[in-house]
Amino acid sequence: MDEVLEFLRFCYDNLDSDAKKVCFLYGALYPEEYEIYIDYLLECWRAEGFIPDADEFVHDENVFRDARDKGHAILDDLINVSLLESSEKRKCVKMNKVLRDMALKISSQIGDSKFLAKPCEGLEEPPNHEEWKQARRISLMDNELCSLPETLDCCDLLTLLLQRNKNLSTIPKFFFKSMSSLRVLDLHGTSIESLPSSLSSLICLRGLYLNSCIHLVELPTEIEALVQLEVLDIRGTKISLLQIRSLVWLKCLRISLSNFGMGGHTQNQLGNVSRFVSLEEFSVVFDSSKQWWDKIVEAISTEVATLKRLTSLQFCFPKVDCLEVFVTTSPVWKKGSCLTFQFAVGDHDSTCFQILESFDYPSYNRLTLVNSEGVNPVISKVLMETHAFGLINHKGVSRLSDFGIDNMDNMLVCLIERCNEIETIINGNGITKGVLECLEDLRINNVLKLESIWQGPVHAGSLTQLTSLTLVKCPELKKIFSNGMIQQLFELQHLRVEECDQIEEIIMESENIGLESCSLPRLKTLVLLDLPKLKSIWVSDSLEWPSLQSIKISMCDMLKRLPFNIANAAKLRLIEGQQSWWGALVWEDDAIKQRLQPLCILN
């Protein structure tokens, strides 16, 4: 361990800038192994001044995009030298216990970087006044605090993290009075109902996080004194957009539909969005009844389209017509690829964004089409810029390719769910080139009439980047790898087939005559669940399965043979299944069973 610490300290000492060093230390404010959202972390870094302001860039029109690019470069460097760890969630990073302890030790030795970091320690009482006074950065997140000190001397405090203290309902009147240097204030997930007038003392505040403060109903009028504020998140609060209409200098605003007000108050919110002329990032999440939103969304869409500095937009369009208003009038959209977007179109609810969020691809353009019908030219236009596409309960199309193969060149992720008129995903007849060449993740769920993934010829280049294929509840599906499609799947790593009642063969012999032994060279995991007619994974043991690490098979009682021999699947380490199924398997050679038995976890 001493050698490990020495190495890690060496990595820290050899970082080529003070900015990278302080960015690393900042991670110690969070609990060990805590998954820190990258976008949030970069915002905090920028608010603290670790990432240069826009005037230090050659192009300063879009502050946040430039800062985020530079922040990602720092983040990548820290990960590359093992000072931060990538999370399983692509949107997050984390710091382990050893790294965090080292960072806290280093920060305690630096006079202007002292931390008071006590997250997740079950604190019911706040630290004493002297501890507050000495710290430049304080983290008391995820505790049981019920109260805060009435007054403090915190003139050097830069970051204050109090999020998810669920018992904290009141902030004392003069609590913020001495915090004139504060840059980051996170109160999200607390039970506060209001903020005190001393908020006006936070003249250097750049990031204010109030999201999920479900009891928060008002902000003091003194909030207009926060002239440096750039990021404001009020999602899931009861704050009205009217209360923040003076903050026209905001660069990033995240709100819920309910923040527009409801009923008779709704009309009063119109005209407020267009006031935020400096906005670069605007996010509106769905959390309310759609009836009143439908009445004002076209007007709101028109306002959003006037925002000339947008680089990121998350928005709910109940009708394609509203999306068309934005696409045809927004100068930002007309510029081309400068806008990152997350659009939900159709009669949707709050789960629409969550569905594609679950794919966990950061900074991708996402389009979710819900409860809609047919193919609209505007959808085709947006689809051309889309990386992650969700098609949910859609009518009037029998194939994904009905949306136009050429419109899917940038598609990396595709989810098709409850689209009960779709019979195949791609019809290759009449196509003369490779298609879906960038697609990495395809998930098909509850598509009742789906019979095949691909019809017709499969051209070279098609699906060559596909790494994950998931098929669930497709009762008419008979063909998975048809017409030699399997020969294109050089990158496929994960295959899951579940509750597909007609599947008899995973790799159909009749569709894959002369299949090469090196097919599916990167497949790591194979999951087969509740396939009552399944008889074969592959007809023989001729495939090499060079990367296969685990298989899980359950409720596939007709599957009597596994496609393995003494030598293939050399990396296989786990077989999960039912004891009764394993006992009924037929073996060409008992030596094969003896080889595989130690890998089994059976129930």
CSV table of C-alpha atoms in Angstrom, one decimal, residues 136-572:
chain,number,residue,atom,x,y,z
A,136,ARG,CA,-12.6,27.1,1.9
A,137,ARG,CA,-14.7,24.2,0.7
A,138,ILE,CA,-17.4,22.5,2.8
A,139,SER,CA,-19.2,19.2,2.1
A,140,LEU,CA,-21.9,18.1,4.6
A,141,MET,CA,-24.1,16.3,2.0
A,142,ASP,CA,-26.2,13.3,2.8
A,143,ASN,CA,-26.4,13.8,6.6
A,144,GLU,CA,-29.2,14.3,9.1
A,145,LEU,CA,-28.8,18.0,9.7
A,146,CYS,CA,-31.9,19.7,11.1
A,147,SER,CA,-30.5,23.1,11.6
A,148,LEU,CA,-27.6,25.4,10.6
A,149,PRO,CA,-25.8,28.1,12.6
A,150,GLU,CA,-27.5,31.5,12.8
A,151,THR,CA,-24.4,33.4,11.9
A,152,LEU,CA,-21.0,32.5,10.6
A,153,ASP,CA,-17.6,34.0,9.6
A,154,CYS,CA,-17.0,32.4,6.2
A,155,CYS,CA,-15.6,35.1,4.1
A,156,ASP,CA,-13.3,32.7,2.3
A,157,LEU,CA,-15.8,29.9,1.6
A,158,LEU,CA,-16.0,29.0,-2.1
A,159,THR,CA,-18.1,25.8,-2.2
A,160,LEU,CA,-20.9,24.7,0.2
A,161,LEU,CA,-22.5,21.3,-0.4
A,162,LEU,CA,-25.6,20.6,1.8
A,163,GLN,CA,-27.6,18.5,-0.6
A,164,ARG,CA,-29.9,15.7,0.5
A,165,ASN,CA,-30.1,16.7,4.2
A,166,LYS,CA,-33.8,15.8,4.1
A,167,ASN,CA,-34.5,17.1,7.6
A,168,LEU,CA,-33.2,20.6,6.9
A,169,SER,CA,-36.3,22.8,6.4
A,170,THR,CA,-35.1,26.2,7.4
A,171,ILE,CA,-32.1,28.4,6.7
A,172,PRO,CA,-31.4,31.1,9.3
A,173,LYS,CA,-32.0,34.7,8.3
A,174,PHE,CA,-28.3,35.8,8.3
A,175,PHE,CA,-26.8,32.4,7.4
A,176,PHE,CA,-25.3,33.7,4.1
A,177,LYS,CA,-24.3,37.1,5.3
A,178,SER,CA,-20.5,36.5,5.4
A,179,MET,CA,-20.3,34.2,2.4
A,180,SER,CA,-19.5,36.9,-0.2
A,181,SER,CA,-16.9,34.7,-1.9
A,182,LEU,CA,-19.1,31.7,-2.3
A,183,ARG,CA,-19.1,30.2,-5.9
A,184,VAL,CA,-21.1,27.0,-5.6
A,185,LEU,CA,-24.2,26.4,-3.4
A,186,ASP,CA,-25.9,23.0,-3.5
A,187,LEU,CA,-29.1,22.6,-1.5
A,188,HIS,CA,-30.9,20.1,-3.7
A,189,GLY,CA,-33.0,17.4,-2.1
A,190,THR,CA,-33.5,19.3,1.2
A,191,SER,CA,-36.8,20.3,2.8
A,192,ILE,CA,-36.4,24.0,2.7
A,193,GLU,CA,-39.5,26.1,2.0
A,194,SER,CA,-37.8,29.4,1.3
A,195,LEU,CA,-34.4,31.1,1.2
A,196,PRO,CA,-33.5,34.1,3.4
A,197,SER,CA,-32.8,37.6,2.2
A,198,SER,CA,-29.2,37.2,3.1
A,199,LEU,CA,-28.9,35.3,-0.2
A,200,SER,CA,-28.2,38.7,-1.7
A,201,SER,CA,-24.8,38.6,0.0
A,202,LEU,CA,-23.7,35.9,-2.4
A,203,ILE,CA,-22.4,38.3,-5.0
A,204,CYS,CA,-19.9,35.8,-6.4
A,205,LEU,CA,-22.2,32.8,-6.6
A,206,ARG,CA,-22.1,31.1,-10.0
A,207,GLY,CA,-23.9,27.8,-9.4
A,208,LEU,CA,-27.1,27.4,-7.4
A,209,TYR,CA,-28.7,23.9,-7.2
A,210,LEU,CA,-32.2,23.8,-5.7
A,211,ASN,CA,-33.6,20.8,-7.6
A,212,SER,CA,-35.8,18.3,-5.8
A,213,CYS,CA,-36.6,20.8,-3.0
A,214,ILE,CA,-40.2,19.8,-3.2
A,215,HIS,CA,-41.4,22.2,-0.5
A,216,LEU,CA,-39.6,25.3,-1.9
A,217,VAL,CA,-42.2,27.8,-3.0
A,218,GLU,CA,-40.5,31.1,-3.1
A,219,LEU,CA,-37.3,32.9,-3.6
A,220,PRO,CA,-36.5,36.3,-2.0
A,221,THR,CA,-36.7,39.3,-4.4
A,222,GLU,CA,-33.0,39.9,-3.4
A,223,ILE,CA,-32.1,37.1,-5.7
A,224,GLU,CA,-31.6,39.8,-8.4
A,225,ALA,CA,-28.4,40.7,-6.6
A,226,LEU,CA,-26.8,37.5,-7.8
A,227,VAL,CA,-25.3,39.1,-10.9
A,228,GLN,CA,-22.6,36.4,-11.3
A,229,LEU,CA,-25.1,33.5,-11.3
A,230,GLU,CA,-24.7,31.3,-14.3
A,231,VAL,CA,-26.3,28.0,-13.4
A,232,LEU,CA,-29.7,27.6,-11.8
A,233,ASP,CA,-31.5,24.4,-11.3
A,234,ILE,CA,-35.1,24.6,-9.9
A,235,ARG,CA,-36.5,21.3,-11.3
A,236,GLY,CA,-39.0,19.7,-8.9
A,237,THR,CA,-39.6,22.8,-6.9
A,238,LYS,CA,-42.7,25.0,-6.6
A,239,ILE,CA,-40.9,28.1,-7.7
A,240,SER,CA,-42.6,30.1,-10.4
A,241,LEU,CA,-40.7,31.2,-13.5
A,242,LEU,CA,-41.9,34.7,-12.6
A,243,GLN,CA,-39.7,34.7,-9.5
A,244,ILE,CA,-36.5,34.4,-11.5
A,245,ARG,CA,-37.4,36.5,-14.5
A,246,SER,CA,-34.8,39.2,-13.5
A,247,LEU,CA,-31.9,36.7,-13.9
A,248,VAL,CA,-31.5,37.5,-17.6
A,249,TRP,CA,-27.7,36.8,-17.4
A,250,LEU,CA,-28.2,33.0,-16.7
A,251,LYS,CA,-26.3,30.7,-19.0
A,252,CYS,CA,-27.8,27.4,-17.8
A,253,LEU,CA,-31.4,27.0,-16.6
A,254,ARG,CA,-33.0,23.8,-15.6
A,255,ILE,CA,-36.8,23.8,-14.8
A,256,SER,CA,-39.8,21.6,-14.7
A,257,LEU,CA,-43.1,22.1,-16.6
A,258,SER,CA,-44.7,23.0,-13.3
A,259,ASN,CA,-42.4,26.0,-12.9
A,260,PHE,CA,-44.4,27.6,-15.7
A,261,GLY,CA,-47.4,27.7,-13.4
A,262,MET,CA,-50.7,26.0,-13.9
A,263,GLY,CA,-54.3,27.1,-14.6
A,264,GLY,CA,-54.9,30.8,-14.4
A,265,HIS,CA,-51.3,31.6,-13.7
A,266,THR,CA,-50.0,30.0,-16.8
A,267,GLN,CA,-50.5,32.9,-19.1
A,268,ASN,CA,-48.4,35.1,-16.8
A,269,GLN,CA,-45.4,32.9,-17.6
A,270,LEU,CA,-45.5,33.6,-21.4
A,271,GLY,CA,-42.8,36.0,-22.5
A,272,ASN,CA,-40.4,35.0,-19.7
A,273,VAL,CA,-38.3,32.4,-21.5
A,274,SER,CA,-37.3,34.8,-24.2
A,275,ARG,CA,-35.9,37.2,-21.6
A,276,PHE,CA,-33.0,34.8,-20.9
A,277,VAL,CA,-31.0,36.0,-23.9
A,278,SER,CA,-27.7,34.7,-22.5
A,279,LEU,CA,-28.9,31.1,-22.1
A,280,GLU,CA,-26.7,28.4,-23.6
A,281,GLU,CA,-28.3,25.4,-21.9
A,282,PHE,CA,-32.0,25.1,-21.3
A,283,SER,CA,-33.7,22.1,-19.9
A,284,VAL,CA,-37.5,21.5,-19.3
A,285,VAL,CA,-38.5,18.2,-17.8
A,286,PHE,CA,-42.0,16.8,-17.8
A,287,ASP,CA,-43.6,16.6,-14.3
A,288,SER,CA,-47.2,17.7,-14.7
A,289,SER,CA,-50.6,17.2,-16.4
A,290,LYS,CA,-50.3,17.7,-20.1
A,291,GLN,CA,-53.6,19.4,-20.7
A,292,TRP,CA,-52.5,22.9,-19.7
A,293,TRP,CA,-49.1,22.4,-21.2
A,294,ASP,CA,-50.6,21.6,-24.6
A,295,LYS,CA,-52.3,25.1,-24.4
A,296,ILE,CA,-49.1,27.0,-24.1
A,297,VAL,CA,-46.4,24.8,-25.5
A,298,GLU,CA,-46.5,26.3,-29.0
A,299,ALA,CA,-46.0,29.8,-27.6
A,300,ILE,CA,-43.2,28.5,-25.4
A,301,SER,CA,-41.6,26.7,-28.4
A,302,THR,CA,-41.6,30.0,-30.3
A,303,GLU,CA,-39.9,31.7,-27.4
A,304,VAL,CA,-37.3,29.0,-27.1
A,305,ALA,CA,-36.6,29.4,-30.8
A,306,THR,CA,-35.6,33.0,-30.2
A,307,LEU,CA,-32.7,32.0,-27.9
A,308,LYS,CA,-29.7,32.6,-30.1
A,309,ARG,CA,-26.9,31.3,-27.9
A,310,LEU,CA,-28.3,27.8,-27.1
A,311,THR,CA,-25.9,24.9,-27.3
A,312,SER,CA,-28.0,22.4,-25.4
A,313,LEU,CA,-31.8,22.0,-25.2
A,314,GLN,CA,-34.0,19.5,-23.4
A,315,PHE,CA,-37.7,20.0,-24.3
A,316,CYS,CA,-41.1,18.2,-24.5
A,317,PHE,CA,-43.1,18.7,-27.7
A,318,PRO,CA,-46.6,17.2,-27.4
A,319,LYS,CA,-47.1,17.5,-31.2
A,320,VAL,CA,-44.9,17.3,-34.2
A,321,ASP,CA,-46.2,20.7,-35.2
A,322,CYS,CA,-44.6,22.3,-32.1
A,323,LEU,CA,-41.3,20.7,-33.0
A,324,GLU,CA,-41.7,22.1,-36.5
A,325,VAL,CA,-42.1,25.6,-35.1
A,326,PHE,CA,-38.8,25.3,-33.3
A,327,VAL,CA,-36.9,23.7,-36.3
A,328,THR,CA,-38.2,26.1,-38.9
A,329,THR,CA,-37.6,29.3,-36.8
A,330,SER,CA,-34.6,28.7,-34.5
A,331,PRO,CA,-31.4,30.4,-35.8
A,332,VAL,CA,-29.5,27.9,-33.7
A,333,TRP,CA,-31.0,24.9,-35.4
A,334,LYS,CA,-30.3,26.5,-38.8
A,335,LYS,CA,-26.6,26.7,-37.9
A,336,GLY,CA,-26.4,23.0,-38.2
A,337,SER,CA,-24.6,20.8,-35.7
A,338,CYS,CA,-24.0,23.3,-32.9
A,339,LEU,CA,-27.0,22.2,-30.8
A,340,THR,CA,-27.1,19.2,-28.5
A,341,PHE,CA,-30.7,18.2,-27.9
A,342,GLN,CA,-32.9,15.8,-26.0
A,343,PHE,CA,-36.4,16.0,-27.5
A,344,ALA,CA,-39.5,14.0,-26.6
A,345,VAL,CA,-42.3,14.3,-29.2
A,346,GLY,CA,-45.8,13.1,-28.8
A,347,ASP,CA,-48.3,12.3,-26.1
A,348,HIS,CA,-45.8,11.5,-23.4
A,349,ASP,CA,-45.1,11.5,-19.7
A,350,SER,CA,-42.2,11.9,-17.4
A,351,THR,CA,-40.7,8.5,-18.3
A,352,CYS,CA,-39.9,9.5,-21.9
A,353,PHE,CA,-36.6,11.2,-21.1
A,354,GLN,CA,-35.8,8.5,-18.6
A,355,ILE,CA,-36.1,5.7,-21.2
A,356,LEU,CA,-33.2,7.0,-23.3
A,357,GLU,CA,-31.4,8.4,-20.3
A,358,SER,CA,-31.1,4.7,-19.2
A,359,PHE,CA,-28.8,4.1,-22.2
A,360,ASP,CA,-26.3,6.2,-20.4
A,361,TYR,CA,-24.6,7.8,-23.3
A,362,PRO,CA,-23.5,11.3,-22.4
A,363,SER,CA,-23.8,14.4,-24.6
A,364,TYR,CA,-25.7,12.6,-27.4
A,365,ASN,CA,-28.6,14.0,-29.3
A,366,ARG,CA,-31.7,12.1,-28.2
A,367,LEU,CA,-35.1,11.9,-29.9
A,368,THR,CA,-38.0,10.0,-28.3
A,369,LEU,CA,-41.2,9.7,-30.4
A,370,VAL,CA,-44.1,8.5,-28.3
A,371,ASN,CA,-47.7,7.7,-29.2
A,372,SER,CA,-47.4,9.2,-32.6
A,373,GLU,CA,-48.2,8.0,-36.1
A,374,GLY,CA,-46.6,7.8,-39.5
A,375,VAL,CA,-43.5,9.5,-40.9
A,376,ASN,CA,-43.2,13.3,-40.8
A,377,PRO,CA,-40.6,15.3,-42.7
A,378,VAL,CA,-39.7,17.2,-39.6
A,379,ILE,CA,-39.0,14.0,-37.7
A,380,SER,CA,-36.8,12.8,-40.6
A,381,LYS,CA,-34.9,16.1,-40.5
A,382,VAL,CA,-34.3,15.8,-36.7
A,383,LEU,CA,-33.5,12.1,-37.0
A,384,MET,CA,-30.5,13.0,-39.3
A,385,GLU,CA,-28.9,14.7,-36.3
A,386,THR,CA,-30.0,12.1,-33.7
A,387,HIS,CA,-27.6,9.7,-31.9
A,388,ALA,CA,-30.1,8.0,-29.6
A,389,PHE,CA,-33.6,7.3,-31.0
A,390,GLY,CA,-36.6,5.9,-29.0
A,391,LEU,CA,-39.7,4.8,-30.8
A,392,ILE,CA,-42.5,4.0,-28.4
A,393,ASN,CA,-46.1,3.0,-29.1
A,394,HIS,CA,-45.8,4.3,-32.6
A,395,LYS,CA,-48.4,3.6,-35.3
A,396,GLY,CA,-48.4,3.7,-39.1
A,397,VAL,CA,-44.9,2.1,-39.8
A,398,SER,CA,-44.1,-1.5,-40.4
A,399,ARG,CA,-40.3,-1.1,-40.4
A,400,LEU,CA,-37.8,1.2,-38.8
A,401,SER,CA,-36.4,1.8,-42.2
A,402,ASP,CA,-39.7,3.6,-43.1
A,403,PHE,CA,-38.1,6.7,-41.5
A,404,GLY,CA,-35.5,6.7,-44.2
A,405,ILE,CA,-32.2,4.7,-44.1
A,406,ASP,CA,-30.2,7.8,-45.0
A,407,ASN,CA,-31.6,9.6,-42.0
A,408,MET,CA,-30.0,7.1,-39.6
A,409,ASP,CA,-26.3,7.5,-40.5
A,410,ASN,CA,-25.5,9.1,-37.0
A,411,MET,CA,-27.7,6.7,-35.0
A,412,LEU,CA,-25.7,5.0,-32.2
A,413,VAL,CA,-28.6,3.8,-29.9
A,414,CYS,CA,-32.1,2.6,-30.9
A,415,LEU,CA,-35.0,1.6,-28.7
A,416,ILE,CA,-38.2,0.2,-30.2
A,417,GLU,CA,-41.0,-0.5,-27.7
A,418,ARG,CA,-44.7,-1.3,-28.0
A,419,CYS,CA,-44.8,-0.6,-31.7
A,420,ASN,CA,-47.3,-3.3,-32.7
A,421,GLU,CA,-47.3,-2.7,-36.4
A,422,ILE,CA,-43.6,-3.2,-36.9
A,423,GLU,CA,-42.8,-6.6,-38.6
A,424,THR,CA,-39.1,-6.1,-39.3
A,425,ILE,CA,-36.5,-3.5,-38.4
A,426,ILE,CA,-34.7,-3.1,-41.7
A,427,ASN,CA,-36.0,-4.0,-45.2
A,428,GLY,CA,-32.8,-4.4,-47.3
A,429,ASN,CA,-34.6,-4.8,-50.6
A,430,GLY,CA,-33.6,-1.9,-52.8
A,431,ILE,CA,-30.8,-0.8,-50.6
A,432,THR,CA,-27.4,-0.7,-52.3
A,433,LYS,CA,-25.1,0.2,-49.4
A,434,GLY,CA,-24.3,-0.6,-45.8
A,435,VAL,CA,-26.8,0.8,-43.3
A,436,LEU,CA,-26.8,1.6,-39.6
A,437,GLU,CA,-23.1,1.5,-39.8
A,438,CYS,CA,-22.7,3.4,-36.5
A,439,LEU,CA,-25.4,1.7,-34.5
A,440,GLU,CA,-24.0,0.3,-31.2
A,441,ASP,CA,-27.0,-0.6,-29.1
A,442,LEU,CA,-30.3,-2.0,-30.3
A,443,ARG,CA,-33.1,-2.8,-27.9
A,444,ILE,CA,-36.5,-4.1,-29.0
A,445,ASN,CA,-39.2,-4.6,-26.3
A,446,ASN,CA,-42.8,-5.7,-26.5
A,447,VAL,CA,-43.1,-5.5,-30.3
A,448,LEU,CA,-45.9,-8.0,-30.9
A,449,LYS,CA,-45.7,-8.5,-34.7
A,450,LEU,CA,-42.0,-8.4,-35.1
A,451,GLU,CA,-40.9,-11.5,-37.2
A,452,SER,CA,-37.3,-10.6,-38.0
A,453,ILE,CA,-34.6,-8.1,-37.5
A,454,TRP,CA,-33.6,-7.9,-41.2
A,455,GLN,CA,-35.4,-8.7,-44.5
A,456,GLY,CA,-33.6,-9.0,-47.8
A,457,PRO,CA,-29.9,-8.7,-48.5
A,458,VAL,CA,-27.4,-7.4,-45.9
A,459,HIS,CA,-24.8,-5.3,-47.5
A,460,ALA,CA,-21.2,-5.0,-46.2
A,461,GLY,CA,-20.8,-2.4,-43.5
A,462,SER,CA,-24.3,-2.8,-42.0
A,463,LEU,CA,-24.4,-3.1,-38.2
A,464,THR,CA,-20.6,-3.5,-38.0
A,465,GLN,CA,-20.4,-1.4,-34.8
A,466,LEU,CA,-23.3,-3.1,-33.0
A,467,THR,CA,-22.1,-4.1,-29.5
A,468,SER,CA,-25.4,-4.9,-27.7
A,469,LEU,CA,-28.6,-6.5,-29.0
A,470,THR,CA,-31.6,-7.0,-26.7
A,471,LEU,CA,-34.9,-8.7,-27.7
A,472,VAL,CA,-37.7,-8.9,-25.1
A,473,LYS,CA,-41.3,-10.0,-25.5
A,474,CYS,CA,-41.5,-10.4,-29.2
A,475,PRO,CA,-43.9,-13.4,-29.5
A,476,GLU,CA,-43.8,-13.7,-33.3
A,477,LEU,CA,-40.0,-13.3,-33.7
A,478,LYS,CA,-38.6,-16.3,-35.5
A,479,LYS,CA,-35.3,-15.1,-37.1
A,480,ILE,CA,-32.6,-13.2,-35.2
A,481,PHE,CA,-29.6,-13.5,-37.5
A,482,SER,CA,-31.0,-13.8,-41.0
A,483,ASN,CA,-29.5,-13.7,-44.5
A,484,GLY,CA,-25.9,-13.9,-43.3
A,485,MET,CA,-26.4,-10.8,-41.1
A,486,ILE,CA,-24.3,-12.5,-38.4
A,487,GLN,CA,-21.2,-12.1,-40.6
A,488,GLN,CA,-21.4,-8.3,-40.1
A,489,LEU,CA,-21.5,-8.5,-36.3
A,490,PHE,CA,-17.7,-8.3,-35.6
A,491,GLU,CA,-18.3,-6.1,-32.5
A,492,LEU,CA,-21.3,-7.7,-30.9
A,493,GLN,CA,-20.5,-8.3,-27.2
A,494,HIS,CA,-23.9,-8.7,-25.5
A,495,LEU,CA,-26.9,-10.7,-26.7
A,496,ARG,CA,-30.1,-11.0,-24.7
A,497,VAL,CA,-33.2,-12.8,-25.9
A,498,GLU,CA,-36.2,-13.1,-23.5
A,499,GLU,CA,-39.8,-14.1,-23.8
A,500,CYS,CA,-39.8,-14.7,-27.5
A,501,ASP,CA,-42.1,-17.6,-27.8
A,502,GLN,CA,-41.4,-18.6,-31.5
A,503,ILE,CA,-37.6,-18.7,-31.3
A,504,GLU,CA,-36.3,-22.2,-32.0
A,505,GLU,CA,-32.7,-21.4,-33.0
A,506,ILE,CA,-30.6,-18.4,-31.9
A,507,ILE,CA,-28.5,-18.8,-35.0
A,508,MET,CA,-30.7,-20.5,-37.7
A,509,GLU,CA,-28.9,-23.1,-39.7
A,510,SER,CA,-31.0,-22.4,-42.8
A,511,GLU,CA,-30.1,-18.7,-42.8
A,512,ASN,CA,-26.4,-19.2,-42.1
A,513,ILE,CA,-25.1,-22.0,-44.3
A,514,GLY,CA,-21.4,-22.2,-44.3
A,515,LEU,CA,-21.1,-20.1,-41.2
A,516,GLU,CA,-17.4,-19.4,-40.4
A,517,SER,CA,-16.0,-20.7,-37.1
A,518,CYS,CA,-14.8,-17.2,-36.2
A,519,SER,CA,-18.3,-15.7,-36.2
A,520,LEU,CA,-19.3,-13.5,-33.3
A,521,PRO,CA,-15.6,-13.0,-32.3
A,522,ARG,CA,-16.3,-10.5,-29.5
A,523,LEU,CA,-19.4,-11.9,-27.9
A,524,LYS,CA,-18.9,-11.8,-24.1
A,525,THR,CA,-22.3,-12.4,-22.6
A,526,LEU,CA,-25.3,-14.5,-23.8
A,527,VAL,CA,-28.6,-14.4,-21.9
A,528,LEU,CA,-31.5,-16.6,-22.9
A,529,LEU,CA,-34.7,-16.4,-20.8
A,530,ASP,CA,-38.1,-18.0,-21.1
A,531,LEU,CA,-37.8,-19.3,-24.6
A,532,PRO,CA,-40.2,-22.3,-24.6
A,533,LYS,CA,-39.4,-23.5,-28.2
A,534,LEU,CA,-35.7,-22.9,-28.2
A,535,LYS,CA,-33.8,-26.1,-29.3
A,536,SER,CA,-30.5,-24.8,-30.4
A,537,ILE,CA,-28.0,-21.9,-30.0
A,538,TRP,CA,-26.0,-23.2,-33.0
A,539,VAL,CA,-26.5,-26.6,-34.6
A,540,SER,CA,-22.9,-27.8,-33.8
A,541,ASP,CA,-19.8,-27.0,-31.8
A,542,SER,CA,-18.0,-25.5,-34.8
A,543,LEU,CA,-17.9,-21.9,-33.6
A,544,GLU,CA,-14.9,-20.8,-31.6
A,545,TRP,CA,-16.6,-18.4,-29.2
A,546,PRO,CA,-13.2,-16.8,-28.5
A,547,SER,CA,-14.5,-14.0,-26.2
A,548,LEU,CA,-17.5,-15.6,-24.5
A,549,GLN,CA,-17.3,-15.2,-20.7
A,550,SER,CA,-20.7,-15.9,-19.3
A,551,ILE,CA,-24.1,-17.4,-20.4
A,552,LYS,CA,-27.3,-17.4,-18.5
A,553,ILE,CA,-30.1,-19.7,-19.5
A,554,SER,CA,-33.5,-20.0,-17.7
A,555,MET,CA,-36.8,-21.6,-18.6
A,556,CYS,CA,-35.5,-23.0,-21.9
A,557,ASP,CA,-36.5,-26.6,-21.3
A,558,MET,CA,-36.3,-27.8,-24.9
A,559,LEU,CA,-32.6,-26.7,-25.2
A,560,LYS,CA,-30.8,-30.0,-24.8
A,561,ARG,CA,-27.4,-29.2,-26.2
A,562,LEU,CA,-24.8,-26.5,-25.7
A,563,PRO,CA,-22.5,-25.5,-28.7
A,564,PHE,CA,-19.3,-26.3,-26.8
A,565,ASN,CA,-16.5,-28.9,-27.0
A,566,ILE,CA,-13.3,-29.6,-25.2
A,567,ALA,CA,-11.4,-26.6,-26.7
A,568,ASN,CA,-13.7,-23.8,-27.7
A,569,ALA,CA,-15.1,-21.0,-25.5
A,570,ALA,CA,-11.7,-20.8,-23.8
A,571,LYS,CA,-12.6,-17.7,-21.8
A,572,LEU,CA,-16.0,-19.0,-20.5
